[in-house]
Tab-separated table of C-alpha atoms in Angstrom:
chain	number	residue	atom	x	y	z
J	1	UNK	CA	-16.894	11.889	-6.729
J	2	UNK	CA	-13.933	9.608	-8.360
J	3	UNK	CA	-12.338	6.914	-6.323
J	4	UNK	CA	-12.176	3.483	-5.358
J	5	UNK	CA	-14.757	1.633	-3.334
J	6	UNK	CA	-14.504	-1.623	-1.663
J	7	UNK	CA	-17.295	-3.515	-0.124
J	8	UNK	CA	-17.867	-4.852	2.203
J	9	UNK	CA	-15.866	-3.233	5.095
J	10	UNK	CA	-16.300	-6.092	7.515
J	11	UNK	CA	-17.048	-9.566	6.671
J	12	UNK	CA	-17.068	-12.841	8.836
J	13	UNK	CA	-16.852	-16.060	7.313
J	14	UNK	CA	-17.109	-19.453	8.157
J	15	UNK	CA	-14.286	-21.949	7.596
J	16	UNK	CA	-14.882	-23.743	4.272
J	17	UNK	CA	-16.954	-20.922	2.779
J	18	UNK	CA	-15.810	-18.976	-0.162
J	19	UNK	CA	-16.204	-15.048	-0.145
J	20	UNK	CA	-15.783	-12.492	-2.400
J	21	UNK	CA	-14.444	-8.706	-2.125
J	22	UNK	CA	-15.972	-6.106	-4.126
J	23	UNK	CA	-13.765	-3.463	-5.776
J	24	UNK	CA	-14.784	-0.778	-8.112
J	25	UNK	CA	-13.337	2.234	-9.365
J	26	UNK	CA	-14.593	5.046	-11.427
J	27	UNK	CA	-11.277	6.753	-12.279
J	28	UNK	CA	-10.963	4.746	-15.720
J	29	UNK	CA	-7.698	3.074	-14.646
J	30	UNK	CA	-6.548	0.235	-16.516
J	31	UNK	CA	-4.401	-1.593	-13.794
J	32	UNK	CA	-5.741	-2.816	-10.547
J	33	UNK	CA	-4.598	-4.571	-7.954
J	34	UNK	CA	-5.155	-6.882	-4.662
J	35	UNK	CA	-2.831	-6.495	-1.408
J	36	UNK	CA	-3.171	-8.431	1.701
J	37	UNK	CA	-2.148	-6.492	5.212
J	38	UNK	CA	-1.518	-8.756	8.019
J	39	UNK	CA	-1.051	-6.798	11.618
J	40	UNK	CA	2.602	-5.710	11.846
J	41	UNK	CA	3.559	-6.587	8.401
J	42	UNK	CA	3.709	-4.409	4.707
J	43	UNK	CA	1.242	-5.090	2.121
J	44	UNK	CA	1.736	-8.188	-0.238
J	45	UNK	CA	0.547	-8.562	-3.781
J	46	UNK	CA	-2.097	-11.200	-4.401
J	47	UNK	CA	-3.166	-10.340	-8.132
J	48	UNK	CA	-3.064	-7.521	-10.415
J	49	UNK	CA	-4.667	-6.848	-13.496
J	50	UNK	CA	-3.190	-4.443	-16.456
J	51	UNK	CA	-6.329	-4.732	-18.595
J	52	UNK	CA	-9.533	-6.035	-18.719
J	53	UNK	CA	-9.967	-10.008	-19.414
J	54	UNK	CA	-6.430	-10.051	-18.363
J	55	UNK	CA	-4.756	-10.703	-14.541
J	56	UNK	CA	-1.635	-12.122	-13.145
J	57	UNK	CA	-0.417	-13.945	-9.959
J	58	UNK	CA	1.304	-11.789	-7.468
J	59	UNK	CA	3.434	-12.968	-4.674
J	60	UNK	CA	0.859	-14.572	-2.502
J	61	UNK	CA	-1.728	-15.958	-4.929
J	62	UNK	CA	-2.519	-19.303	-3.588
J	63	UNK	CA	-6.050	-19.687	-2.305
J	64	UNK	CA	-7.310	-16.761	-4.162
J	65	UNK	CA	-9.081	-15.845	-7.576
J	66	UNK	CA	-9.958	-12.788	-9.621
J	67	UNK	CA	-11.596	-11.911	-12.419
J	68	UNK	CA	-11.612	-8.682	-14.756
J	69	UNK	CA	-14.700	-8.700	-17.024
J	70	UNK	CA	-15.024	-5.006	-16.809
J	71	UNK	CA	-12.798	-2.139	-16.579
J	72	UNK	CA	-14.152	-0.888	-13.284
J	73	UNK	CA	-14.421	-3.761	-11.259
J	74	UNK	CA	-11.891	-6.249	-10.033
J	75	UNK	CA	-13.394	-8.468	-7.764
J	76	UNK	CA	-11.240	-10.826	-5.427
J	77	UNK	CA	-12.593	-14.558	-4.161
J	78	UNK	CA	-10.937	-15.802	-0.976
J	79	UNK	CA	-11.459	-19.485	-1.323
J	80	UNK	CA	-11.646	-22.230	1.281
J	81	UNK	CA	-8.193	-23.471	-0.004
J	82	UNK	CA	-6.421	-20.165	1.827
J	83	UNK	CA	-5.353	-21.355	5.154
J	84	UNK	CA	-4.826	-18.067	6.844
J	85	UNK	CA	-7.570	-15.740	5.332
J	86	UNK	CA	-8.087	-13.454	8.308
J	87	UNK	CA	-6.513	-10.242	7.159
J	88	UNK	CA	-7.079	-6.473	5.755
J	89	UNK	CA	-7.470	-6.651	1.972
J	90	UNK	CA	-6.897	-3.296	-0.343
J	91	UNK	CA	-7.599	-2.838	-3.601
J	92	UNK	CA	-5.576	-0.266	-5.678
J	93	UNK	CA	-5.284	1.196	-9.172
J	94	UNK	CA	-2.949	2.790	-11.209
J	95	UNK	CA	-3.025	6.122	-13.336
J	96	UNK	CA	-2.858	5.755	-17.195
J	97	UNK	CA	0.936	7.140	-16.974
J	98	UNK	CA	1.905	4.506	-14.799
J	99	UNK	CA	3.326	6.520	-11.697
J	100	UNK	CA	0.995	6.503	-9.065
J	101	UNK	CA	-1.195	3.803	-7.205
J	102	UNK	CA	-4.352	4.850	-5.232
J	103	UNK	CA	-5.929	2.665	-2.661
J	104	UNK	CA	-9.345	2.005	-1.637
J	105	UNK	CA	-10.549	2.014	2.018
J	106	UNK	CA	-10.146	-1.955	2.661
J	107	UNK	CA	-11.834	-4.772	3.509
J	108	UNK	CA	-11.596	-6.762	6.727
J	109	UNK	CA	-12.102	-10.365	6.558
J	110	UNK	CA	-12.554	-12.549	9.502
J	111	UNK	CA	-12.816	-16.208	9.495
J	112	UNK	CA	-14.847	-17.541	12.518
T	1	UNK	CA	14.054	-11.270	-1.884
T	2	UNK	CA	12.764	-8.115	-0.343
T	3	UNK	CA	13.521	-4.934	-2.212
T	4	UNK	CA	12.988	-2.436	0.460
T	5	UNK	CA	13.905	-2.056	3.943
T	6	UNK	CA	12.443	0.065	6.855
T	7	UNK	CA	14.526	0.217	9.612
T	8	UNK	CA	12.408	1.058	12.448
T	9	UNK	CA	9.271	-0.433	13.199
T	10	UNK	CA	7.986	2.098	15.623
T	11	UNK	CA	9.099	5.525	16.049
T	12	UNK	CA	8.125	7.452	19.230
T	13	UNK	CA	8.335	11.081	19.296
T	14	UNK	CA	6.918	13.836	21.242
T	15	UNK	CA	4.874	16.414	19.697
T	16	UNK	CA	6.985	19.333	17.903
T	17	UNK	CA	10.036	17.310	17.630
T	18	UNK	CA	11.589	16.583	14.213
T	19	UNK	CA	11.324	12.687	12.955
T	20	UNK	CA	13.016	10.529	10.293
T	21	UNK	CA	11.480	7.451	9.119
T	22	UNK	CA	14.204	5.535	7.307
T	23	UNK	CA	14.020	3.669	4.101
T	24	UNK	CA	16.593	1.835	2.072
T	25	UNK	CA	15.645	-0.110	-1.250
T	26	UNK	CA	17.772	-2.396	-3.303
T	27	UNK	CA	19.753	-1.104	-6.223
T	28	UNK	CA	17.948	-3.508	-8.633
T	29	UNK	CA	14.466	-1.906	-8.503
T	30	UNK	CA	13.103	1.218	-10.346
T	31	UNK	CA	14.272	4.395	-9.187
T	32	UNK	CA	10.497	5.390	-8.631
T	33	UNK	CA	9.949	5.838	-4.990
T	34	UNK	CA	6.887	6.516	-2.774
T	35	UNK	CA	5.695	7.139	0.659
T	36	UNK	CA	2.372	6.196	2.011
T	37	UNK	CA	0.542	6.820	5.171
T	38	UNK	CA	-1.778	4.712	6.567
T	39	UNK	CA	-4.340	5.808	9.601
T	40	UNK	CA	-6.262	3.195	11.457
T	41	UNK	CA	-8.709	1.002	9.830
T	42	UNK	CA	-8.290	2.842	6.315
T	43	UNK	CA	-6.793	2.452	3.143
T	44	UNK	CA	-3.049	3.978	2.373
T	45	UNK	CA	-2.882	7.499	0.950
T	46	UNK	CA	-0.004	8.783	-1.038
T	47	UNK	CA	2.217	10.936	0.979
T	48	UNK	CA	4.774	11.961	-1.759
T	49	UNK	CA	6.802	10.576	-4.531
T	50	UNK	CA	10.002	10.909	-6.418
T	51	UNK	CA	9.869	10.041	-10.130
T	52	UNK	CA	12.805	12.082	-11.657
T	53	UNK	CA	14.190	15.730	-11.183
T	54	UNK	CA	14.947	17.404	-7.916
T	55	UNK	CA	15.897	14.782	-5.492
T	56	UNK	CA	13.959	16.632	-2.617
T	57	UNK	CA	10.270	15.878	-2.678
T	58	UNK	CA	7.863	17.629	-0.406
T	59	UNK	CA	3.999	16.893	0.711
T	60	UNK	CA	1.582	19.153	1.485
T	61	UNK	CA	1.556	18.578	5.342
T	62	UNK	CA	5.264	19.153	5.788
T	63	UNK	CA	6.967	15.894	5.031
T	64	UNK	CA	9.727	15.858	2.882
T	65	UNK	CA	11.893	13.026	1.497
T	66	UNK	CA	15.151	12.820	-0.317
T	67	UNK	CA	16.323	10.151	-2.861
T	68	UNK	CA	19.896	9.328	-2.443
T	69	UNK	CA	21.125	6.977	-5.071
T	70	UNK	CA	24.546	6.638	-3.756
T	71	UNK	CA	22.875	5.191	-0.488
T	72	UNK	CA	20.164	3.655	-1.770
T	73	UNK	CA	17.754	5.738	0.488
T	74	UNK	CA	14.621	7.507	0.792
T	75	UNK	CA	14.287	8.818	4.089
T	76	UNK	CA	11.150	10.692	5.342
T	77	UNK	CA	11.532	13.635	7.614
T	78	UNK	CA	9.256	16.372	9.284
T	79	UNK	CA	10.813	19.300	11.426
T	80	UNK	CA	8.127	19.325	13.823
T	81	UNK	CA	5.153	16.581	14.051
T	82	UNK	CA	1.864	17.169	15.530
T	83	UNK	CA	-0.423	14.471	17.268
T	84	UNK	CA	-2.396	13.954	13.705
T	85	UNK	CA	0.560	12.592	12.449
T	86	UNK	CA	0.337	9.593	14.312
T	87	UNK	CA	0.096	7.024	11.592
T	88	UNK	CA	1.723	4.015	10.173
T	89	UNK	CA	3.928	5.180	7.049
T	90	UNK	CA	5.304	2.849	4.166
T	91	UNK	CA	7.879	3.193	1.624
T	92	UNK	CA	7.305	1.749	-1.667
T	93	UNK	CA	9.451	1.263	-4.489
T	94	UNK	CA	7.853	0.541	-7.891
T	95	UNK	CA	9.221	-2.580	-9.363
T	96	UNK	CA	9.655	-3.872	-13.126
T	97	UNK	CA	5.975	-5.086	-13.103
T	98	UNK	CA	4.795	-1.724	-12.257
T	99	UNK	CA	3.602	-3.020	-9.043
T	100	UNK	CA	4.656	-1.482	-5.752
T	101	UNK	CA	6.622	-3.569	-3.105
T	102	UNK	CA	6.219	-2.382	0.375
T	103	UNK	CA	8.360	-2.278	3.246
T	104	UNK	CA	6.983	-3.636	6.470
T	105	UNK	CA	5.999	-0.194	7.747
T	106	UNK	CA	7.411	2.452	10.419
T	107	UNK	CA	4.453	2.943	13.137
T	108	UNK	CA	5.198	7.001	14.192
T	109	UNK	CA	3.543	7.579	17.544
T	110	UNK	CA	3.264	11.259	18.469
T	111	UNK	CA	3.277	12.101	22.300
T	112	UNK	CA	1.843	15.301	23.948
């Protein structure tokens, strides 16, 4: 089945540790995105990538890093510099024609 | 500055009643508009979209939305809701960099 797979679904991290969230898609989409969702708020764009080996900062990139070495993969690293990392993280990719964005099931990150 | 506004954070409604979830966007954004639905602890699912052509668009589960350029609105409606429609709904215009900007969401609570 085609789709976007995010892992892990739930992740706990100690303060001061980096953590990497995985996002894999087999839809052959060029563009991929990472959003953050906090309770009672909409989604905010962290990073996006239009093509392999290229990515751009979104609205809230501070404390995050990404890589795009393969078309299928767009991992997000939440670094210790991110002051409030506890949130729901959503990965997405866009159809080649550019009209529709599809989402993965999300990853819950909790800092303990 | 935010380019989309969802006017109601919560909308309680009885089963089989009609509902309207309101969305207004700034005129500076692209005219491509989307509604997504999010069930608890899940990613976002595309509900319907306006790209061009007919200003009234429909989803497979009875929702519809109308693009109103003069009022810069894209309200979501359903003539008769079901318990299973309980979810959070997000309006999202497509911005110039082809990423979606999300509203803060409207929580639809369908009561028996």
